C-alpha positions as a printed Julia matrix, in Angstrom:
204×3 Matrix{Float64}:
   9.48  -12.52  -10.51
   6.62  -11.72  -11.96
   3.57  -10.29   -9.99
   0.81  -10.66  -11.8
  -3.23   -8.98  -10.4
  -6.17  -10.47  -12.2
  -9.68   -8.41  -11.59
  -9.24   -7.45   -8.36
 -12.05   -6.65   -6.24
 -10.54   -4.91   -3.1
 -12.97   -4.48   -0.14
 -13.12   -1.9     3.3
 -15.26   -3.13    5.74
 -16.94   -5.7     3.55
 -17.84   -2.85    0.7
 -16.12   -2.98   -2.44
 -14.3     0.52   -2.7
 -11.94   -0.63   -6.05
 -13.13   -3.11   -8.93
 -11.3    -4.55  -12.14
  -7.93   -3.87  -11.15
  -5.63   -5.67  -14.24
  -1.54   -5.13  -14.16
   1.55   -7.02  -14.25
   5.11   -5.5   -12.73
   8.63   -7.84  -13.95
  11.5    -7.69  -12.0
  13.59   -4.05  -12.03
  10.21   -2.26  -13.26
   7.94   -0.09  -10.39
   4.22    0.94  -10.7
   3.39    4.4    -8.82
  -0.5     4.15   -7.76
  -2.37    7.72   -7.67
  -5.04    9.07   -6.45
  -6.88   11.37   -4.01
  -6.88   10.51    0.0
  -9.53    7.95    0.28
  -9.31    6.6    -2.91
  -8.29    3.3    -1.89
  -4.85    3.38   -2.18
  -3.78    2.06    0.81
  -6.39   -0.63    1.11
  -4.95   -1.87   -2.33
  -1.59   -2.03   -0.79
  -2.47   -3.71    1.83
  -4.65   -6.06    0.13
  -1.26   -7.07   -2.49
   0.96   -7.32    0.62
  -1.78   -9.59    2.09
  -2.42   -8.03    5.32
  -6.29   -8.44    4.06
  -8.14  -10.44    1.88
  -9.5    -9.69   -1.73
 -13.06   -9.71   -2.26
 -12.32  -11.0    -5.85
  -9.98  -11.85   -8.29
  -6.37  -13.32   -8.62
  -2.78  -12.08   -7.2
   0.58  -14.7    -8.31
   3.52  -14.21   -8.09
   4.1   -12.03   -4.8
   3.94  -15.47   -1.97
   6.53  -14.56    1.06
   8.91  -12.12   -1.6
   6.9    -8.55   -0.4
   8.79   -6.13    2.22
   5.63   -3.59    3.12
   6.26   -0.45    4.52
   3.57    2.3     5.87
   3.12    4.87    8.11
   4.58    3.07   10.91
   8.06    2.75   10.84
   8.09   -0.69   13.42
  11.02    0.45   15.34
  11.69   -0.92   18.77
  12.57    2.66   20.66
  14.77    1.12   23.33
  17.27   -0.54   20.45
  19.81    1.43   18.77
  19.68    1.73   15.24
  21.41   -1.09   14.44
  20.07   -3.42   16.74
  16.92   -2.55   15.07
  18.49   -3.61   11.63
  19.76   -6.68   13.65
  16.41   -7.69   14.92
  14.69   -7.65   11.28
  17.72   -9.16    9.69
  17.92  -11.91   12.03
  13.57  -12.3    11.33
  14.99  -13.13    7.47
  18.07  -14.99    7.87
  20.79  -12.93    9.08
  21.87  -10.73    5.68
  24.39   -8.09    6.82
  23.02   -4.49    7.67
  25.99   -2.96    6.7
  24.45   -2.29    2.87
  21.2    -0.77    4.68
  23.09    1.39    7.21
  25.54    2.99    3.86
  22.59    2.98    1.8
  20.57    5.2     4.08
  23.19    7.19    5.48
  22.82    5.55    9.49
  26.45    5.1    10.27
  26.84    7.59   12.53
  23.5     7.04   14.21
  24.18    3.09   14.19
  24.82    3.42   18.04
  21.8     5.9    18.86
  18.47    4.78   20.32
  16.07    4.75   17.86
  13.48    6.78   20.33
  16.14    9.68   20.41
  15.73    9.94   16.59
  14.17   12.36   15.08
  11.0    11.74   12.69
  12.84   11.93    9.74
  15.97    9.59   10.67
  13.31    7.48   11.96
  11.44    7.15    8.88
  15.07    6.66    6.79
  15.4     3.14    9.16
  11.97    2.38    8.66
  12.83    2.3     5.39
  16.44    0.24    5.4
  14.62   -2.55    7.18
  13.13   -3.0     3.59
  16.72   -4.36    2.49
  17.3    -6.5     5.0
  14.39   -8.64    4.51
  15.99   -9.17    0.98
  12.71   -9.79   -0.56
  12.35   -8.93   -4.19
   9.02   -6.83   -3.92
   8.97   -3.41   -2.2
   5.3    -1.93   -1.82
   5.66    1.42    0.03
   2.54    3.07    1.49
   4.02    7.29    1.05
   7.31    6.51    2.2
   8.64    9.75    1.88
   6.38   11.14    4.45
   8.96   12.99    7.32
  11.53   12.79    4.96
  13.58   16.26    3.92
  15.0    16.75    0.31
  18.7    15.34    1.44
  16.46   12.3     2.71
  14.24   12.02   -0.04
  17.55   12.12   -2.84
  19.07    8.97   -0.19
  15.58    6.94   -0.59
  15.48    7.37   -4.1
  19.37    6.17   -4.54
  18.2     2.87   -2.77
  15.0     2.44   -4.43
  17.01    3.0    -7.62
  20.19    0.39   -6.67
  17.06   -2.36   -5.85
  15.18   -1.68   -9.23
  18.69   -2.2   -10.92
  19.33   -5.33   -9.21
  16.87   -6.6   -10.15
  14.01   -5.89   -7.25
  10.4    -4.61   -8.1
   8.45   -1.44   -6.02
   4.55   -0.51   -5.82
   4.37    2.69   -4.87
   1.78    5.08   -3.12
   2.94    8.64   -3.4
   1.94   11.95   -3.82
   5.19   13.16   -4.97
   7.32   12.83   -8.06
  10.3    10.33   -7.74
  11.71   10.86  -11.17
  11.41    7.28  -11.48
  11.41    5.59  -15.14
   7.28    3.99  -13.93
   4.25    3.07  -14.81
   1.36    5.29  -13.22
  -1.92    3.51  -11.31
  -4.67    5.97  -11.4
  -7.21    4.95   -8.76
 -10.0     6.65  -10.36
 -11.24    3.76  -12.97
 -11.07    0.99  -10.68
 -13.19    3.29   -8.03
 -15.99    3.91  -10.54
 -15.83    0.19  -11.28
 -16.61   -0.57   -7.62
 -19.3     1.97   -7.82
 -21.15   -0.2   -10.15
 -20.32   -2.99   -9.39
 -21.95   -2.03   -5.88
 -25.7    -0.49   -7.8
 -25.92   -3.54   -9.56
 -25.92   -5.79   -6.16
 -28.22   -3.32   -5.01
 -30.76   -4.12   -7.7
 -31.47   -8.21   -6.46
 -31.72   -6.7    -2.4
């Protein structure tokens, strides 16, 4: 799989906030998106995941191949851990949930209702959903929020296994995950968007 982003302009509220984004990802690689709060990281990830349209530019290779995880864990509180994973498995064709239970250390919690989990346990379950999608590209917006150090290690192990098996990951994070990954800094693209807006205003 190859994901290609060419001259992408990302908007928020109809206003360009990032411009001139170019990168290529191939199977087995990760790309870490960095920048201060408000720099457009979430908007970029949502655009690549197809949750909002780009203002201009091209995104190729992502069609029906993305699993997206953001701040919401996307859980059904009245259902058990296993039932939540079975639900998402059924949406994506029915793969076994056992590898996800194993990878995110959820076996002992399989029968517990999601609404009774701690914040960190909910986060692990939300991330475990990625595995049952069997989508090659994981697009992750601050995936370690609510995770303690042990749970961060569990997540990193699952992520490294995903990459080793030919998967890809595009990740916005403020912490060092210890991955062998390229870094995409939002600052130059925000500066380009500001210049685009200035140029447009000159013609108003």
